[in-house]
Short mmCIF file of C-alpha atoms and ligand atoms in Angstrom, two decimals:
data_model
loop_
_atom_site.label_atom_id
_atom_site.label_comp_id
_atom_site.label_asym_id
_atom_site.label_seq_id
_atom_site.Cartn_x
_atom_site.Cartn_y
_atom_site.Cartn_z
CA UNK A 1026 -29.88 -57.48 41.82
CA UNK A 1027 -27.78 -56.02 44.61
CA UNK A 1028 -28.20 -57.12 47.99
CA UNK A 1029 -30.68 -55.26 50.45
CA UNK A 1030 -28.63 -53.05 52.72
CA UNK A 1031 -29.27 -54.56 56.78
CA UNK A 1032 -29.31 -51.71 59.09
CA UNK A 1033 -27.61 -51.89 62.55
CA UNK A 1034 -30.57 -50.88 64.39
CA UNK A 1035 -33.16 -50.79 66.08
CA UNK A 1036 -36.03 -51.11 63.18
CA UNK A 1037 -34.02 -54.48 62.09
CA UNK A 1038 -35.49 -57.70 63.09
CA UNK A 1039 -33.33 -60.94 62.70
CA UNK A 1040 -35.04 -64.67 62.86
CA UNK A 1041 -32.08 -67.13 63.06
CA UNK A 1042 -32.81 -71.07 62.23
CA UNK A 1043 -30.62 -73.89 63.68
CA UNK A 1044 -29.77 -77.26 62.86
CA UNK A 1045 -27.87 -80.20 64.03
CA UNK A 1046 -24.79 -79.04 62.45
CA UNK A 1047 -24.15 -76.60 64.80
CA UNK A 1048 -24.07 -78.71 67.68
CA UNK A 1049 -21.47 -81.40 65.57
CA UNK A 1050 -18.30 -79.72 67.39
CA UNK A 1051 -19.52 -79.60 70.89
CA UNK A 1052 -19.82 -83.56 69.99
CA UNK A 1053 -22.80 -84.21 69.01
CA UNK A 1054 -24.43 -86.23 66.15
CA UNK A 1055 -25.84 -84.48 63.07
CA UNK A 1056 -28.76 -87.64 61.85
CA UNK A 1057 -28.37 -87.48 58.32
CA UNK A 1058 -24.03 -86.97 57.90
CA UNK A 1059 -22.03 -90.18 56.92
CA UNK A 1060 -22.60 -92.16 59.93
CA UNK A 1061 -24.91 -89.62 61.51
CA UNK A 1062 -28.22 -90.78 64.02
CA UNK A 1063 -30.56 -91.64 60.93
CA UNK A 1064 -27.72 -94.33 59.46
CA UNK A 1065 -27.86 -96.09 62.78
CA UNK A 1066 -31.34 -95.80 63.74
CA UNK A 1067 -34.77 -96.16 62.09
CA UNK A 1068 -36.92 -93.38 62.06
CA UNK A 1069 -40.28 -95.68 62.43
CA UNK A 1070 -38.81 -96.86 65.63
CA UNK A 1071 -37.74 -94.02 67.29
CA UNK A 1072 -39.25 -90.30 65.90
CA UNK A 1073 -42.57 -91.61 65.42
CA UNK A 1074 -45.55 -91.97 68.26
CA UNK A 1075 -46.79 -94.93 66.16
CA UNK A 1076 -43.24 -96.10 66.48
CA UNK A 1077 -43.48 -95.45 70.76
CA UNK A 1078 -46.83 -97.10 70.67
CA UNK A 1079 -45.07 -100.02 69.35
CA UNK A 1080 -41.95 -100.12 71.89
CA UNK A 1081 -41.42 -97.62 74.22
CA UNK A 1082 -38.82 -98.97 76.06
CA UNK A 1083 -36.81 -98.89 72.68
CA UNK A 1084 -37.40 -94.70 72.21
CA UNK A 1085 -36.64 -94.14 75.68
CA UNK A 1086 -33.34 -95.87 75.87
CA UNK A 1087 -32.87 -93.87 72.49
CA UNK A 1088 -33.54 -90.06 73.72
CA UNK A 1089 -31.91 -91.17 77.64
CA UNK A 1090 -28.68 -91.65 75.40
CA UNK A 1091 -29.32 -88.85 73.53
CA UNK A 1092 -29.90 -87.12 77.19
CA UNK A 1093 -26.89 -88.01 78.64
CA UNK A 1094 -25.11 -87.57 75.71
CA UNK A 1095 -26.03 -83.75 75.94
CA UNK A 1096 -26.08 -83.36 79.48
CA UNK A 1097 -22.18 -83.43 79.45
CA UNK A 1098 -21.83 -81.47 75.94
CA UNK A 1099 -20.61 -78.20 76.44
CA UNK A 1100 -21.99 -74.92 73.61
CA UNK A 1101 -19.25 -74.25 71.05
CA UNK A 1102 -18.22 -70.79 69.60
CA UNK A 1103 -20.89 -70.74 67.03
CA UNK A 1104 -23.63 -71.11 70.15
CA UNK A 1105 -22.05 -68.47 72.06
CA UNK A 1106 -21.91 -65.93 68.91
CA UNK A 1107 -25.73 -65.98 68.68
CA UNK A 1108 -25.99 -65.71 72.57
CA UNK A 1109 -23.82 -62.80 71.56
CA UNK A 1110 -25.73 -61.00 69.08
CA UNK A 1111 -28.42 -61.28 70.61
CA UNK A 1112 -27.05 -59.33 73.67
CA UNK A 1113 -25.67 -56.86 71.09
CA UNK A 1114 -28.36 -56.80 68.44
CA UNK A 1115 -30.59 -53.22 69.09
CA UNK A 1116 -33.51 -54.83 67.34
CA UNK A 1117 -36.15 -57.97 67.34
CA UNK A 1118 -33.82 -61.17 67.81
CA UNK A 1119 -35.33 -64.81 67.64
CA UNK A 1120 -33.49 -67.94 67.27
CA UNK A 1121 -36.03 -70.64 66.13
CA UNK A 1122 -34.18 -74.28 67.04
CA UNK A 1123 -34.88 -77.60 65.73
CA UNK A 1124 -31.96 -79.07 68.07
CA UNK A 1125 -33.38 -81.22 71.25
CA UNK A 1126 -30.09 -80.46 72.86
CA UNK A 1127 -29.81 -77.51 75.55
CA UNK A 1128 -26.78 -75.98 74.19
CA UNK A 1129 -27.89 -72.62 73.11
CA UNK A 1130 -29.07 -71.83 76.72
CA UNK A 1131 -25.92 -73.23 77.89
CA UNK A 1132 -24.53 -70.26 75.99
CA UNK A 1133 -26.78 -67.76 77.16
CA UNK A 1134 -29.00 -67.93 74.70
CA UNK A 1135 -32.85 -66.32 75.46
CA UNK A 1136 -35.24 -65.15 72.66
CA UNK A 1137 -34.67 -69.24 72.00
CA UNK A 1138 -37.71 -71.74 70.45
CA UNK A 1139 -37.27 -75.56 70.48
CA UNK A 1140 -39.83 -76.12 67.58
CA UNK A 1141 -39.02 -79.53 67.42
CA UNK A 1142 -39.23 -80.00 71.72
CA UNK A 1143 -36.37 -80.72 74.26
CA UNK A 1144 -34.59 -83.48 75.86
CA UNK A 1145 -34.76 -81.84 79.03
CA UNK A 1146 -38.59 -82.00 79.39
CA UNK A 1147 -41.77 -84.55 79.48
CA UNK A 1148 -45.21 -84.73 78.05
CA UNK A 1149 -47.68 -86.58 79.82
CA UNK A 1150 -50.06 -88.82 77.99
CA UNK A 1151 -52.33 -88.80 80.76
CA UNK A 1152 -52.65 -85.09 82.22
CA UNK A 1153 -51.86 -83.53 78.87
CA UNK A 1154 -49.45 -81.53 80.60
CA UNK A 1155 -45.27 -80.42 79.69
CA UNK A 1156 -42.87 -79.82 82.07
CA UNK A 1157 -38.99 -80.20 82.90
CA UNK A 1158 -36.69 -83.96 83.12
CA UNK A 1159 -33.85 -84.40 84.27
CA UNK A 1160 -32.25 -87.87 83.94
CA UNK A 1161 -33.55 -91.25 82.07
CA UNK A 1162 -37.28 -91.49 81.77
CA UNK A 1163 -38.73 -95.34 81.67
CA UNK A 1164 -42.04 -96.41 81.22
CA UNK A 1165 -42.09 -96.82 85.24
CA UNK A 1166 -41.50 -93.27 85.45
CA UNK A 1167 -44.76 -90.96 87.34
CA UNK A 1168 -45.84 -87.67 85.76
CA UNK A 1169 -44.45 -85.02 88.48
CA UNK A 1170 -47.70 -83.43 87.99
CA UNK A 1171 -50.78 -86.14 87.40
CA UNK A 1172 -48.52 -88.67 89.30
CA UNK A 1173 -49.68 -91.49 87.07
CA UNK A 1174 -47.07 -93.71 86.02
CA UNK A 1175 -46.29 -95.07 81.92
CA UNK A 1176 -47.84 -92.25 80.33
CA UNK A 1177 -44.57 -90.45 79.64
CA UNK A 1178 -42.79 -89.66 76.48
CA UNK A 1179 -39.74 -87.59 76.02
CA UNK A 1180 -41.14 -83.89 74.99
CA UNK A 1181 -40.26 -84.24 71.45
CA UNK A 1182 -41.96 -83.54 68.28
CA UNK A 1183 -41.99 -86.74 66.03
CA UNK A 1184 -42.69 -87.16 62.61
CA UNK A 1185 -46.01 -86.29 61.56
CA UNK A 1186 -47.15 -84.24 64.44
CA UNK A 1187 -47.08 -80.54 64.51
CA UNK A 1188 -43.72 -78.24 65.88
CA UNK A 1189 -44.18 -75.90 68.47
CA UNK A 1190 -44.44 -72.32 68.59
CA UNK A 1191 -45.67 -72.25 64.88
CA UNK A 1192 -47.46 -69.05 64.93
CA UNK A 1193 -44.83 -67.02 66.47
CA UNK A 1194 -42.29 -68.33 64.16
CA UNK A 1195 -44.35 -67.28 61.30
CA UNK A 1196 -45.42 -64.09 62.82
CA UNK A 1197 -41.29 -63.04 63.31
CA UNK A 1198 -40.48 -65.07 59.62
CA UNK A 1199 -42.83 -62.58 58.14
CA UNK A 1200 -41.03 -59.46 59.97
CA UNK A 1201 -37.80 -60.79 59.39
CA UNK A 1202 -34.90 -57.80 57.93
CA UNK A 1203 -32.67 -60.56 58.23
CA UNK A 1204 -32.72 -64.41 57.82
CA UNK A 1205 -29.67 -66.55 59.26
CA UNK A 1206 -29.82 -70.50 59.09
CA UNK A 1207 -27.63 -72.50 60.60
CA UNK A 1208 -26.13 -76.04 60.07
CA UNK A 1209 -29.50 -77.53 58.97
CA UNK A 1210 -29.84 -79.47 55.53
CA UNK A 1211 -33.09 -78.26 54.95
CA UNK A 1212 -34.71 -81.53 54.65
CA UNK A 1213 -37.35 -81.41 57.10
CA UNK A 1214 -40.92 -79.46 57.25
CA UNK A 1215 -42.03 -76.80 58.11
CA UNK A 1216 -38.82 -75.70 59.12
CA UNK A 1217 -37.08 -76.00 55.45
CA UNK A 1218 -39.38 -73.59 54.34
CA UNK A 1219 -38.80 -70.67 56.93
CA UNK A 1220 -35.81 -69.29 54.16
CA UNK A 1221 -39.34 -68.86 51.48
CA UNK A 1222 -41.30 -67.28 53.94
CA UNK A 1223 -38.66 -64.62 54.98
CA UNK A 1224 -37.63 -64.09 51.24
CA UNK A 1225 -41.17 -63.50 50.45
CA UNK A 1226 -41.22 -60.75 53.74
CA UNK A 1227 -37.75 -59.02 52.18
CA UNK A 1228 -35.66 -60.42 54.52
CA UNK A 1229 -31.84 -60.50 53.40
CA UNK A 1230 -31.46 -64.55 53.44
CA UNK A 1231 -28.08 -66.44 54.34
CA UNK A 1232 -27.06 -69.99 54.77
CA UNK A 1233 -24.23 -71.04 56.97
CA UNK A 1234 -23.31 -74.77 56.40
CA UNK A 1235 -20.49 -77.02 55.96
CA UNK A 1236 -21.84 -77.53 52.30
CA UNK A 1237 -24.62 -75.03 50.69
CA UNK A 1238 -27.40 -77.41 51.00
CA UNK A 1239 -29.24 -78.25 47.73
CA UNK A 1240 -32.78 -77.16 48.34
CA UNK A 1241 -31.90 -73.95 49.97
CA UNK A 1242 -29.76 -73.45 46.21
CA UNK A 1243 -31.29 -69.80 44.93
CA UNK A 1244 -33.38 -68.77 48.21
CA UNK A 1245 -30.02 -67.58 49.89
CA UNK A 1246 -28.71 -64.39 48.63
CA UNK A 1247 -25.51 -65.52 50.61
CA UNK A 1248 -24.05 -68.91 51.41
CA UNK A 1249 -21.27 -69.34 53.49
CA UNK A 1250 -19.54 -72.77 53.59
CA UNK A 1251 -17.82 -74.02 56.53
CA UNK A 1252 -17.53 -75.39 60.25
CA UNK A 1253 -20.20 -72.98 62.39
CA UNK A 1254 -17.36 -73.08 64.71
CA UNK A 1255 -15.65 -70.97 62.63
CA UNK A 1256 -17.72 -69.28 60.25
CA UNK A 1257 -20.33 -68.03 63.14
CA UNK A 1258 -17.99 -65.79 65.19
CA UNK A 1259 -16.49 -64.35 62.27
CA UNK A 1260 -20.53 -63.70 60.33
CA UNK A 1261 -21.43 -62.01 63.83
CA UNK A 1262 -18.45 -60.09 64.29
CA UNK A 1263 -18.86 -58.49 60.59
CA UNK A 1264 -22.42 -58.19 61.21
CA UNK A 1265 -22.10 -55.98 64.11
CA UNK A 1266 -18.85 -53.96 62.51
CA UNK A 1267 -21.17 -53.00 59.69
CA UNK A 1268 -18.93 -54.94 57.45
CA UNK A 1269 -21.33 -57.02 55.90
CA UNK A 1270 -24.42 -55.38 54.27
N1 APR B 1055 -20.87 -76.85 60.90
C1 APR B 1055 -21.88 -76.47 60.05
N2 APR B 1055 -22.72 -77.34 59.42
C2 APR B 1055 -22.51 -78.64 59.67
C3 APR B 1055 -21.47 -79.13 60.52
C4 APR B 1055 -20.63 -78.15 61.15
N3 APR B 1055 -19.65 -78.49 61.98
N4 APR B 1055 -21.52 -80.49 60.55
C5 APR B 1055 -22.55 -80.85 59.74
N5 APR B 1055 -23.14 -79.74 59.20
C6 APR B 1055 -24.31 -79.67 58.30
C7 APR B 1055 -24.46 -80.86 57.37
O1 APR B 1055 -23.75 -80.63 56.15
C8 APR B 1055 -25.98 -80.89 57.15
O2 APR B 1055 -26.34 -80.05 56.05
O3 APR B 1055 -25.44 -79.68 59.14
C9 APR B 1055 -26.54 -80.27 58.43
C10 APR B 1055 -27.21 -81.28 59.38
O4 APR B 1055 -28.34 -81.79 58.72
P1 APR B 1055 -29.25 -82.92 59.40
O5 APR B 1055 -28.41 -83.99 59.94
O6 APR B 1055 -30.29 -83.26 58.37
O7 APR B 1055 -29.91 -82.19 60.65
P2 APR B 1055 -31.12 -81.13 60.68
O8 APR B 1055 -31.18 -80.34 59.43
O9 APR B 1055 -31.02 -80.41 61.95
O10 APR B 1055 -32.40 -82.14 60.73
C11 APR B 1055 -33.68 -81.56 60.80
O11 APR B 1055 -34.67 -83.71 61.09
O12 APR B 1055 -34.17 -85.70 61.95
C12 APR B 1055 -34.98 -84.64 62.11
O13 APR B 1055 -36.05 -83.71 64.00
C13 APR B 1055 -34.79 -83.97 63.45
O14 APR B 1055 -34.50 -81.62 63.95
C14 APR B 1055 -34.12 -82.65 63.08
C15 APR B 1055 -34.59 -82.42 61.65
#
């Protein structure tokens, strides 16, 4: 069956997923590469509340690194081709991240979800309450808004608990004209499932990943192997020359 045509306009919405592997050349670890975070790290321990309940000083030394780690990262050309198209795109744009780094704001990037939470911010235990970090948190640190001290985790979404922004994603997943995901392998719910949920909406679907990942195999109607680095820019650039669909 031939592709759907994607028009250049205004009518066309495009949802655009992210993964790890799109931050790998601006330095950062993917977790489940050779060597990635997951081969050095336990995910009981560390992306788990029971595993914070356990030790917190042991998850907060792991996101501070992880913190710092970003803090001096700088976006890549694959982050600043979606900041891009956005700009240029005349219709609905949303990019739906499950990276805790800050790099696609670094590139400009707005219409921007972290469904899986940020490094840069805090949840309170206490108050209940989110808000921005900056630095390493501790279980000394106070809540900047309830001011009561060890009730702090890093504001990120751990195994088991529910992502953010859920029925928003859903809502533009089931608008979607177009469906881009990005250096993810699909692994992880509810997020693997976004490329079924746009298919079922219409939505033109394409991977771009250093290796077509397995599950996605037959929900793509286009997969494009490679570093985002490179294979980004040059998707976007087509996409907005008409040279694609
Ligand atoms: N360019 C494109 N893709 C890449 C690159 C690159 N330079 N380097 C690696 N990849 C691909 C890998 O082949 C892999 O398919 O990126 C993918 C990264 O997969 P994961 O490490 O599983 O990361 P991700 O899919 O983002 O993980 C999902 O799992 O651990 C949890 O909460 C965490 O948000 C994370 C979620």
């Amino acid at each position: 069956m031939p592709m759907r045509k994607v028009e250049i306009s205004a009518a066309t919405s495009i949802v655009v997923l992210t993964g790890a592997g799109i931050s790998q050349e601006s330095g950062l670890d993917t977790f489940r590469d050779a060597g990635g975070i997951w081969a050095r790290y336990d995910i009981d321990d560390v992306a788990t509340p029971e595993g914070f309940r356990r030790n917190p000083p042991l998850v907060h030394d792991f996101y501070n690194e992880q913190r710092r780690e970003a803090a001096v990262a700088a976006p890549n050309p694959a982050h600043v081709a979606l900041a891009d198209l956005e700009k240029a795109w005349p219709g609905r744009f949303l990019l739906v991240t499950q990276n805790i780094d800050g790099l696609h704001e670094k590139a400009g990037s707005k219409a921007l979800f972290h469904m899986h939470g940020t490094l840069d911010g805090f949840l309170c235990e206490a108050c209940g309450k989110r808000g921005p970090w900056a630095g390493d948190m501790s279980t000394a640190s106070a809540c900047p808004l309830c001011g009561r001290d060890g009730a702090l985790r890093p504001d990120i979404v751990w195994f088991g608990e529910m992502p953010y922004f859920m029925p928003e994603i859903y809502r533009a997943l089931g608008e979607a004209d177009l469906f881009l995901s990005i250096g993810t392998s699909g692994t992880v719910y509810p997020a693997a499932d976004f490329v079924r949920e746009a298919r079922q909406a219409g939505a033109v679907t394409v991977e771009l990943n250093l290796e077509a990942s397995r599950r996605g195999h037959g929900l793509f109607d286009l997969e494009i192997e490679g570093k985002a680095g490179d294979s980004v820019p040059v998707f976007v650039d087509d996409l907005l020359e008409g040279r694609l669909f």
